[in-house]
Amino acid sequence: MKIIFLGAPGAGKGTQAEIVSEKFDLPAISTGAIIREAIKNGTEMGTKAKEFTSKGALVPDEVVIGIIKERLSESDCANGFILDGFPRTVPQAEALDAMGVVIDKVINIEVPDEKIVTRMSGRRSCPACGATFHTVYKPSATGETCDKCGVELTIRADDKPEVVLSRLEIYHEQTEPLKDYYSKTGKLINVIGQEEVADTTALTLEALK
Ligand code: AMP
């Protein structure tokens, strides 16, 4: 199965993508995570991308399309995959179509802007392994360190309140039109993001049946 998760930053796409990935044994591919890894490793792509991500702007289409082309050609994607954070613009969706990728379902997680801002202020991530947590919705065992590697959790640079607002604006301008794009193909399913992760998961799994 080939699944896309759509939604505003902080809507819970990544969390649901990870849960569905385990349940269906499909790789969850997050362009954001690939970009953060490249920034951490100081690669040429990472250095270029950082100029955009640090301001909350989108990385240019040709860069992310290149990342996805490479990743989808890997053998673990042969039986399907979950895309978390790609496509984020209409040209990216068109590029996916042009690659001959036939998507089965597009799950759009809807969360109102006011809730997004509160939710994002609680997001924490592990600078070592990239695992994500939330002070309220998904706390780590100690609340301050990563469950997997014990490293102190940090706030992503682009989760700072001033950057969140511009990410939301960009979401409405550039990513939200994808709802229309996929609705026309009959593949879009809207899931209302719930307070509890498990409740959103139940709705997501229902949508994937
Ligand atoms: P995310 O972890 O999905 O919120 O992505 C973090 C940041 O990486 C975004 O704010 C963008 O700067 C960049 N990014 C991730 N995916 C894409 C994409 N498909 N198109 C453009 N930029 C992206």
Short mmCIF file of C-alpha atoms and ligand atoms in Angstrom, two decimals:
data_model
loop_
_atom_site.label_atom_id
_atom_site.label_comp_id
_atom_site.label_asym_id
_atom_site.label_seq_id
_atom_site.Cartn_x
_atom_site.Cartn_y
_atom_site.Cartn_z
CA MET A 1 0.00 0.00 0.00
CA LYS A 2 1.21 3.52 -0.81
CA ILE A 3 -0.03 6.13 1.62
CA ILE A 4 0.44 9.89 1.92
CA PHE A 5 -0.11 11.77 5.18
CA LEU A 6 -1.16 15.38 4.65
CA GLY A 7 -1.73 18.00 7.32
CA ALA A 8 -0.37 21.15 8.91
CA PRO A 9 2.97 21.00 10.70
CA GLY A 10 2.25 19.62 14.17
CA ALA A 11 -1.04 17.96 13.17
CA GLY A 12 0.38 14.56 14.11
CA LYS A 13 1.32 13.19 10.66
CA GLY A 14 4.69 11.91 11.85
CA THR A 15 3.25 10.15 14.90
CA GLN A 16 0.51 8.45 12.88
CA ALA A 17 2.93 7.59 10.06
CA GLU A 18 5.20 5.80 12.55
CA ILE A 19 2.30 3.84 14.07
CA VAL A 20 0.94 2.81 10.66
CA SER A 21 4.47 1.97 9.52
CA GLU A 22 4.86 -0.57 12.33
CA LYS A 23 1.39 -2.00 11.97
CA PHE A 24 1.61 -2.48 8.18
CA ASP A 25 5.36 -3.13 8.09
CA LEU A 26 5.94 -0.36 5.57
CA PRO A 27 8.76 2.21 5.63
CA ALA A 28 7.68 5.67 6.81
CA ILE A 29 9.55 8.27 4.81
CA SER A 30 9.82 11.74 6.28
CA THR A 31 11.52 14.29 4.03
CA GLY A 32 11.85 16.53 7.11
CA ALA A 33 13.80 13.81 8.95
CA ILE A 34 16.03 13.17 5.91
CA ILE A 35 16.74 16.91 5.66
CA ARG A 36 17.48 17.22 9.42
CA GLU A 37 19.91 14.29 9.17
CA ALA A 38 21.67 15.96 6.21
CA ILE A 39 21.91 19.23 8.17
CA LYS A 40 23.35 17.39 11.18
CA ASN A 41 25.92 15.65 8.96
CA GLY A 42 26.83 18.92 7.24
CA THR A 43 26.33 17.52 3.71
CA GLU A 44 26.09 19.89 0.73
CA MET A 45 22.32 19.35 0.53
CA GLY A 46 22.00 19.89 4.28
CA THR A 47 23.89 23.16 4.19
CA LYS A 48 21.68 24.43 1.35
CA ALA A 49 18.48 23.20 3.02
CA LYS A 50 19.28 24.81 6.37
CA GLU A 51 18.87 28.30 4.86
CA PHE A 52 15.21 27.44 4.25
CA THR A 53 14.26 25.20 7.19
CA SER A 54 15.67 27.61 9.79
CA LYS A 55 13.21 30.27 8.59
CA GLY A 56 10.32 27.84 8.38
CA ALA A 57 10.37 28.07 4.57
CA LEU A 58 10.04 25.10 2.24
CA VAL A 59 13.17 23.61 0.70
CA PRO A 60 13.05 24.07 -3.12
CA ASP A 61 10.94 21.48 -4.98
CA GLU A 62 13.83 20.12 -7.08
CA VAL A 63 15.83 19.30 -3.93
CA VAL A 64 13.04 17.38 -2.16
CA ILE A 65 11.92 15.68 -5.38
CA GLY A 66 15.52 14.45 -5.77
CA ILE A 67 15.51 13.16 -2.17
CA ILE A 68 12.25 11.27 -2.72
CA LYS A 69 13.32 9.78 -6.08
CA GLU A 70 16.42 8.37 -4.47
CA ARG A 71 14.63 7.08 -1.37
CA LEU A 72 11.76 5.42 -3.28
CA SER A 73 14.25 3.52 -5.44
CA GLU A 74 15.50 1.64 -2.36
CA SER A 75 14.45 -2.00 -2.04
CA ASP A 76 12.40 -1.59 1.16
CA CYS A 77 9.91 0.55 -0.80
CA ALA A 78 9.08 -2.24 -3.27
CA ASN A 79 5.89 -3.29 -1.44
CA GLY A 80 4.71 0.17 -0.55
CA PHE A 81 5.55 3.06 1.74
CA ILE A 82 4.17 5.91 3.79
CA LEU A 83 5.03 9.48 2.89
CA ASP A 84 5.11 11.93 5.79
CA GLY A 85 5.69 15.53 4.73
CA PHE A 86 5.91 14.88 0.98
CA PRO A 87 4.38 16.14 -1.26
CA ARG A 88 4.04 19.62 0.21
CA THR A 89 3.37 21.56 -3.01
CA VAL A 90 1.37 20.85 -6.17
CA PRO A 91 4.56 20.59 -8.31
CA GLN A 92 5.86 17.92 -5.87
CA ALA A 93 2.61 15.94 -6.23
CA GLU A 94 2.88 16.26 -10.02
CA ALA A 95 6.47 15.01 -9.87
CA LEU A 96 5.31 11.96 -7.88
CA ASP A 97 2.70 11.26 -10.56
CA ALA A 98 5.31 11.72 -13.27
CA MET A 99 7.50 9.09 -11.53
CA GLY A 100 4.63 6.64 -12.13
CA VAL A 101 3.89 6.29 -8.40
CA VAL A 102 0.25 5.29 -7.88
CA ILE A 103 -0.93 6.33 -4.44
CA ASP A 104 -3.66 4.26 -2.76
CA LYS A 105 -4.81 6.62 -0.02
CA VAL A 106 -4.15 10.15 1.15
CA ILE A 107 -4.94 10.72 4.82
CA ASN A 108 -5.44 14.37 5.66
CA ILE A 109 -5.22 15.05 9.39
CA GLU A 110 -7.19 18.20 10.19
CA VAL A 111 -6.30 20.27 13.25
CA PRO A 112 -7.32 23.95 13.66
CA ASP A 113 -4.50 26.54 13.69
CA GLU A 114 -5.07 27.55 17.34
CA LYS A 115 -4.47 23.98 18.45
CA ILE A 116 -1.40 23.63 16.23
CA VAL A 117 0.37 26.50 17.98
CA THR A 118 -0.25 24.97 21.44
CA ARG A 119 0.69 21.50 20.27
CA MET A 120 3.95 22.60 18.70
CA SER A 121 5.12 24.34 21.83
CA GLY A 122 5.24 20.91 23.53
CA ARG A 123 7.16 19.08 20.81
CA ARG A 124 10.58 17.73 21.76
CA SER A 125 13.04 15.69 19.75
CA CYS A 126 16.21 13.73 20.30
CA PRO A 127 19.21 15.46 18.71
CA ALA A 128 20.97 12.08 18.43
CA CYS A 129 18.41 9.69 16.88
CA GLY A 130 15.62 12.03 15.76
CA ALA A 131 12.91 10.32 17.87
CA THR A 132 10.01 12.67 18.60
CA PHE A 133 8.11 13.25 21.84
CA HIS A 134 5.55 15.66 23.23
CA THR A 135 5.38 16.98 26.78
CA VAL A 136 1.63 16.30 26.93
CA TYR A 137 0.67 13.87 24.17
CA LYS A 138 3.74 11.60 24.01
CA PRO A 139 6.07 12.23 26.95
CA SER A 140 9.33 10.31 27.19
CA ALA A 141 9.72 8.08 30.25
CA THR A 142 11.76 10.67 32.18
CA GLY A 143 10.14 13.67 30.48
CA GLU A 144 13.53 15.12 29.56
CA THR A 145 15.64 12.44 27.91
CA CYS A 146 15.22 10.18 24.89
CA ASP A 147 13.72 6.74 25.63
CA LYS A 148 15.98 5.15 23.01
CA CYS A 149 19.37 6.75 23.65
CA GLY A 150 19.11 8.70 26.92
CA VAL A 151 20.22 12.00 25.35
CA GLU A 152 18.59 15.22 26.58
CA LEU A 153 15.62 16.21 24.38
CA THR A 154 15.63 19.55 22.54
CA ILE A 155 13.13 21.84 20.81
CA ARG A 156 13.55 21.81 17.03
CA ALA A 157 14.79 25.20 15.77
CA ASP A 158 11.75 25.43 13.49
CA ASP A 159 9.31 24.67 16.35
CA LYS A 160 10.07 28.02 18.01
CA PRO A 161 6.82 30.07 18.18
CA GLU A 162 7.90 32.78 15.71
CA VAL A 163 8.85 30.17 13.10
CA VAL A 164 5.69 28.10 13.68
CA LEU A 165 3.47 30.96 12.53
CA SER A 166 5.30 31.32 9.25
CA ARG A 167 5.25 27.53 8.73
CA LEU A 168 1.49 27.60 9.19
CA GLU A 169 1.11 30.43 6.69
CA ILE A 170 3.19 28.49 4.16
CA TYR A 171 1.10 25.38 4.85
CA HIS A 172 -2.12 27.23 3.99
CA GLU A 173 -0.64 28.82 0.87
CA GLN A 174 1.36 25.98 -0.62
CA THR A 175 0.35 22.65 0.92
CA GLU A 176 -3.37 22.98 1.55
CA PRO A 177 -4.15 23.08 -2.22
CA LEU A 178 -3.10 19.41 -2.21
CA LYS A 179 -6.39 18.58 -0.50
CA ASP A 180 -8.13 19.65 -3.67
CA TYR A 181 -5.54 17.90 -5.84
CA TYR A 182 -6.12 14.52 -4.17
CA SER A 183 -9.81 15.02 -3.59
CA LYS A 184 -10.19 15.15 -7.39
CA THR A 185 -8.56 11.71 -7.64
CA GLY A 186 -11.01 10.32 -5.05
CA LYS A 187 -8.13 9.27 -2.77
CA LEU A 188 -8.42 11.89 -0.05
CA ILE A 189 -9.80 10.87 3.34
CA ASN A 190 -10.15 13.49 6.07
CA VAL A 191 -9.36 12.50 9.64
CA ILE A 192 -10.14 14.96 12.41
CA GLY A 193 -7.10 15.06 14.72
CA GLN A 194 -8.18 14.10 18.26
CA GLU A 195 -6.80 15.10 21.65
CA GLU A 196 -5.55 11.56 22.26
CA VAL A 197 -3.08 10.01 19.81
CA ALA A 198 -4.84 6.61 20.11
CA ASP A 199 -8.16 8.15 19.04
CA THR A 200 -6.59 9.68 15.93
CA THR A 201 -4.96 6.31 15.22
CA ALA A 202 -8.33 4.54 15.44
CA LEU A 203 -9.79 6.97 12.87
CA THR A 204 -6.71 6.63 10.67
CA LEU A 205 -6.86 2.82 10.67
CA GLU A 206 -10.57 2.97 9.87
CA ALA A 207 -9.75 5.26 6.92
CA LEU A 208 -7.14 2.81 5.66
CA LYS A 209 -9.54 -0.17 5.56
P1 AMP B 1 8.77 18.40 8.80
O1 AMP B 1 9.61 17.59 9.74
O2 AMP B 1 7.99 17.55 7.83
O3 AMP B 1 7.92 19.41 9.49
O4 AMP B 1 9.80 19.23 7.88
C1 AMP B 1 10.71 20.15 8.45
C2 AMP B 1 11.15 21.16 7.40
O5 AMP B 1 11.84 20.47 6.33
C3 AMP B 1 10.04 21.92 6.72
O6 AMP B 1 9.62 23.06 7.44
C4 AMP B 1 10.70 22.30 5.40
O7 AMP B 1 11.60 23.38 5.57
C5 AMP B 1 11.51 21.06 5.07
N1 AMP B 1 10.72 20.09 4.29
C6 AMP B 1 10.32 18.85 4.67
N2 AMP B 1 9.61 18.25 3.71
C7 AMP B 1 9.55 19.13 2.67
C8 AMP B 1 8.93 19.12 1.40
N3 AMP B 1 8.23 18.07 0.95
N4 AMP B 1 9.07 20.24 0.62
C9 AMP B 1 9.80 21.30 1.02
N5 AMP B 1 10.38 21.38 2.22
C10 AMP B 1 10.27 20.31 3.05
#
